Each structure stands twice: as C-alpha cells, then as structure tokens.
DNA sequence: ACTCTGATTGTTTCC
DNA sequence: GGAAACAATCAGAGT
C-alpha cells in the first residue's frame, strides 16, 4: 500500500467546488466546538515522554526521535479529517459498545469504517480539516512573526549578557 | 498522584 | 519523492 497524498488534494479541490458542502460543514462545526480542552495536556505530556523515555519494547512501533525545541505558544497541528470523523465515530461506537472503553478498539473500527465511507461522507470532514488548516497556517504565520520579535528582544538581551561577559 | 500507552489516518515537514 | 513525526482521544497500566 502506498500513500496517496494526491488523493487528499482531490478531496480538497472538490470541496472547494461544493460551497453547499461547506454550509453543511459549518453546521457540523458548531456542535463540534462544544468543548474540548485540557485534554491536550495529556498529549503534550505524552509527546514529551516519548522523548525523555526510551520507549516500550515495541518492535513494531518506530522509535521516538529527539524533537526540536517545542514552544508552548507554538500552534499545534490541527486534526485531520479522519480525526474529526473519529470524534463522532467514537461517540457512536461507545454508545453501541459501552463495554469497550479502549481507544484502541475504537481506532481500529474507525479506520475500517473510514475506508468504506463514501466520498460525500468524507468530504464534510475534509472541509472542516481544510478550514482548520487555514486557521493553523494563519496562526503559524503570526507565531513566527512574534517569535521573530522575541528573538530580536532576546538578541538585545544577549548583547547585554555578552557585554557583561566581556566586562567580567 | 501523575504520566505514558495504544490504535487509527491525514497532513505536514524535513532530507 | 519518500519517510517519519505529529495531530485527538481516554481508560488503563505503570512509576
């Protein structure tokens, strides 16, 4: 199985050609924006742990590689279309399978369903992801801008330190 | 008490 | 162009 990034582009371009879909997507967005926060902390911790910890003896899983400096202010990658679908799917799945609490099973089931889903069903999530990505890109641009400013400020600070070092 | 793990696909980024 | 990291979720296991 080879990856098909172009496939995604097809979805995206198609989505832009369907403004009606976007309207539907907005409807989906509202209920989605109910509330989802805090939980990100776990993710951050997990990620940091992947770096600090050597990792479990799992041969199937790739080893975590040292990450670059991670700024807490840095915007995180937005969820993909699949992840948005996963949100809804998880709720329904847990309703139908209240006994299954592990996300592993949900992820498996979600992946299988995602594969058999039709284009019309997927495009909604792709549209959401596209907008989120645009927002993320915008946030990233601003973040870089701010970072530059901070760097400049810190630069003067470095100069001060250098000066002190020079004097000392 | 706090932190990490797992399983999924899509997108992005780096080389 | 390809490979790998990273995005959310959350109960359970581990430290």
mmCIF file with all atom_site columns, N, CA, C and O (backbone and C1' of nucleotides) in Angstrom, chain A residues 44 46-54 64-67 70, chain C residues 6:
data_model
loop_
_atom_site.group_PDB
_atom_site.id
_atom_site.type_symbol
_atom_site.label_atom_id
_atom_site.label_alt_id
_atom_site.label_comp_id
_atom_site.label_asym_id
_atom_site.label_entity_id
_atom_site.label_seq_id
_atom_site.pdbx_PDB_ins_code
_atom_site.Cartn_x
_atom_site.Cartn_y
_atom_site.Cartn_z
_atom_site.occupancy
_atom_site.B_iso_or_equiv
_atom_site.pdbx_formal_charge
_atom_site.auth_seq_id
_atom_site.auth_comp_id
_atom_site.auth_asym_id
_atom_site.auth_atom_id
_atom_site.pdbx_PDB_model_num
ATOM 1  N N     . UNK A 1 44 ? 0.522  16.570 25.272 1.00 0.00 ? 44 UNK A N     1
ATOM 2  C CA    . UNK A 1 44 ? 1.833  17.190 25.386 1.00 0.00 ? 44 UNK A CA    1
ATOM 3  C C     . UNK A 1 44 ? 2.728  16.328 26.258 1.00 0.00 ? 44 UNK A C     1
ATOM 4  O O     . UNK A 1 44 ? 3.859  16.056 25.952 1.00 0.00 ? 44 UNK A O     1
ATOM 5  N N     . UNK A 1 46 ? 2.456  13.252 26.845 1.00 0.00 ? 46 UNK A N     1
ATOM 6  C CA    . UNK A 1 46 ? 2.791  12.019 26.155 1.00 0.00 ? 46 UNK A CA    1
ATOM 7  C C     . UNK A 1 46 ? 3.944  12.249 25.204 1.00 0.00 ? 46 UNK A C     1
ATOM 8  O O     . UNK A 1 46 ? 4.885  11.487 25.143 1.00 0.00 ? 46 UNK A O     1
ATOM 9  N N     . UNK A 1 47 ? 3.825  13.349 24.478 1.00 0.00 ? 47 UNK A N     1
ATOM 10 C CA    . UNK A 1 47 ? 4.870  13.599 23.496 1.00 0.00 ? 47 UNK A CA    1
ATOM 11 C C     . UNK A 1 47 ? 6.208  13.794 24.173 1.00 0.00 ? 47 UNK A C     1
ATOM 12 O O     . UNK A 1 47 ? 7.205  13.250 23.780 1.00 0.00 ? 47 UNK A O     1
ATOM 13 N N     . UNK A 1 48 ? 6.188  14.583 25.198 1.00 0.00 ? 48 UNK A N     1
ATOM 14 C CA    . UNK A 1 48 ? 7.454  14.858 25.883 1.00 0.00 ? 48 UNK A CA    1
ATOM 15 C C     . UNK A 1 48 ? 8.008  13.554 26.440 1.00 0.00 ? 48 UNK A C     1
ATOM 16 O O     . UNK A 1 48 ? 9.198  13.321 26.450 1.00 0.00 ? 48 UNK A O     1
ATOM 17 N N     . UNK A 1 49 ? 7.089  12.716 26.884 1.00 0.00 ? 49 UNK A N     1
ATOM 18 C CA    . UNK A 1 49 ? 7.539  11.453 27.445 1.00 0.00 ? 49 UNK A CA    1
ATOM 19 C C     . UNK A 1 49 ? 8.193  10.602 26.373 1.00 0.00 ? 49 UNK A C     1
ATOM 20 O O     . UNK A 1 49 ? 9.175  9.922  26.625 1.00 0.00 ? 49 UNK A O     1
ATOM 21 N N     . UNK A 1 50 ? 7.636  10.663 25.180 1.00 0.00 ? 50 UNK A N     1
ATOM 22 C CA    . UNK A 1 50 ? 8.202  9.853  24.107 1.00 0.00 ? 50 UNK A CA    1
ATOM 23 C C     . UNK A 1 50 ? 9.660  10.210 23.888 1.00 0.00 ? 50 UNK A C     1
ATOM 24 O O     . UNK A 1 50 ? 10.457 9.416  23.449 1.00 0.00 ? 50 UNK A O     1
ATOM 25 N N     . UNK A 1 51 ? 9.966  11.431 24.229 1.00 0.00 ? 51 UNK A N     1
ATOM 26 C CA    . UNK A 1 51 ? 11.327 11.856 24.012 1.00 0.00 ? 51 UNK A CA    1
ATOM 27 C C     . UNK A 1 51 ? 12.214 11.467 25.182 1.00 0.00 ? 51 UNK A C     1
ATOM 28 O O     . UNK A 1 51 ? 13.272 10.896 25.013 1.00 0.00 ? 51 UNK A O     1
ATOM 29 N N     . UNK A 1 52 ? 11.715 11.785 26.357 1.00 0.00 ? 52 UNK A N     1
ATOM 30 C CA    . UNK A 1 52 ? 12.532 11.517 27.529 1.00 0.00 ? 52 UNK A CA    1
ATOM 31 C C     . UNK A 1 52 ? 12.688 10.017 27.747 1.00 0.00 ? 52 UNK A C     1
ATOM 32 O O     . UNK A 1 52 ? 13.772 9.522  27.939 1.00 0.00 ? 52 UNK A O     1
ATOM 33 N N     . UNK A 1 53 ? 11.542 9.329  27.675 1.00 0.00 ? 53 UNK A N     1
ATOM 34 C CA    . UNK A 1 53 ? 11.603 7.890  27.932 1.00 0.00 ? 53 UNK A CA    1
ATOM 35 C C     . UNK A 1 53 ? 12.203 7.146  26.748 1.00 0.00 ? 53 UNK A C     1
ATOM 36 O O     . UNK A 1 53 ? 12.023 7.536  25.611 1.00 0.00 ? 53 UNK A O     1
ATOM 37 N N     . UNK A 1 54 ? 12.855 6.085  27.015 1.00 0.00 ? 54 UNK A N     1
ATOM 38 C CA    . UNK A 1 54 ? 13.452 5.285  25.945 1.00 0.00 ? 54 UNK A CA    1
ATOM 39 C C     . UNK A 1 54 ? 12.407 4.619  25.097 1.00 0.00 ? 54 UNK A C     1
ATOM 40 O O     . UNK A 1 54 ? 12.591 4.390  23.949 1.00 0.00 ? 54 UNK A O     1
ATOM 41 N N     . UNK A 1 64 ? 10.987 7.013  19.000 1.00 0.00 ? 64 UNK A N     1
ATOM 42 C CA    . UNK A 1 64 ? 10.854 8.460  19.035 1.00 0.00 ? 64 UNK A CA    1
ATOM 43 C C     . UNK A 1 64 ? 12.190 9.132  18.838 1.00 0.00 ? 64 UNK A C     1
ATOM 44 O O     . UNK A 1 64 ? 13.175 8.753  19.439 1.00 0.00 ? 64 UNK A O     1
ATOM 45 N N     . UNK A 1 65 ? 12.168 10.078 18.000 1.00 0.00 ? 65 UNK A N     1
ATOM 46 C CA    . UNK A 1 65 ? 13.429 10.770 17.749 1.00 0.00 ? 65 UNK A CA    1
ATOM 47 C C     . UNK A 1 65 ? 13.438 12.089 18.490 1.00 0.00 ? 65 UNK A C     1
ATOM 48 O O     . UNK A 1 65 ? 12.386 12.655 18.779 1.00 0.00 ? 65 UNK A O     1
ATOM 49 N N     . UNK A 1 66 ? 14.571 12.590 18.807 1.00 0.00 ? 66 UNK A N     1
ATOM 50 C CA    . UNK A 1 66 ? 14.678 13.844 19.554 1.00 0.00 ? 66 UNK A CA    1
ATOM 51 C C     . UNK A 1 66 ? 14.009 14.973 18.816 1.00 0.00 ? 66 UNK A C     1
ATOM 52 O O     . UNK A 1 66 ? 14.296 15.222 17.661 1.00 0.00 ? 66 UNK A O     1
ATOM 53 N N     . UNK A 1 67 ? 13.133 15.615 19.522 1.00 0.00 ? 67 UNK A N     1
ATOM 54 C CA    . UNK A 1 67 ? 12.431 16.732 18.902 1.00 0.00 ? 67 UNK A CA    1
ATOM 55 C C     . UNK A 1 67 ? 13.201 18.014 19.067 1.00 0.00 ? 67 UNK A C     1
ATOM 56 O O     . UNK A 1 67 ? 14.024 18.161 19.946 1.00 0.00 ? 67 UNK A O     1
ATOM 57 N N     . UNK A 1 70 ? 10.438 22.875 21.532 1.00 0.00 ? 70 UNK A N     1
ATOM 58 C CA    . UNK A 1 70 ? 8.994  22.995 21.376 1.00 0.00 ? 70 UNK A CA    1
ATOM 59 C C     . UNK A 1 70 ? 8.479  24.156 22.198 1.00 0.00 ? 70 UNK A C     1
ATOM 60 O O     . UNK A 1 70 ? 8.580  24.167 23.411 1.00 0.00 ? 70 UNK A O     1
ATOM 61 P P     . DC  C 2 6  ? 7.397  14.536 16.876 1.00 0.00 ? 6  DC  C P     1
ATOM 62 O "O5'" . DC  C 2 6  ? 5.896  15.004 16.614 1.00 0.00 ? 6  DC  C "O5'" 1
ATOM 63 C "C5'" . DC  C 2 6  ? 5.663  16.096 15.732 1.00 0.00 ? 6  DC  C "C5'" 1
ATOM 64 C "C4'" . DC  C 2 6  ? 4.188  16.216 15.432 1.00 0.00 ? 6  DC  C "C4'" 1
ATOM 65 C "C3'" . DC  C 2 6  ? 3.288  16.027 16.664 1.00 0.00 ? 6  DC  C "C3'" 1
ATOM 66 O "O3'" . DC  C 2 6  ? 2.317  17.052 16.693 1.00 0.00 ? 6  DC  C "O3'" 1
ATOM 67 C "C1'" . DC  C 2 6  ? 2.572  14.651 14.905 1.00 0.00 ? 6  DC  C "C1'" 1
#
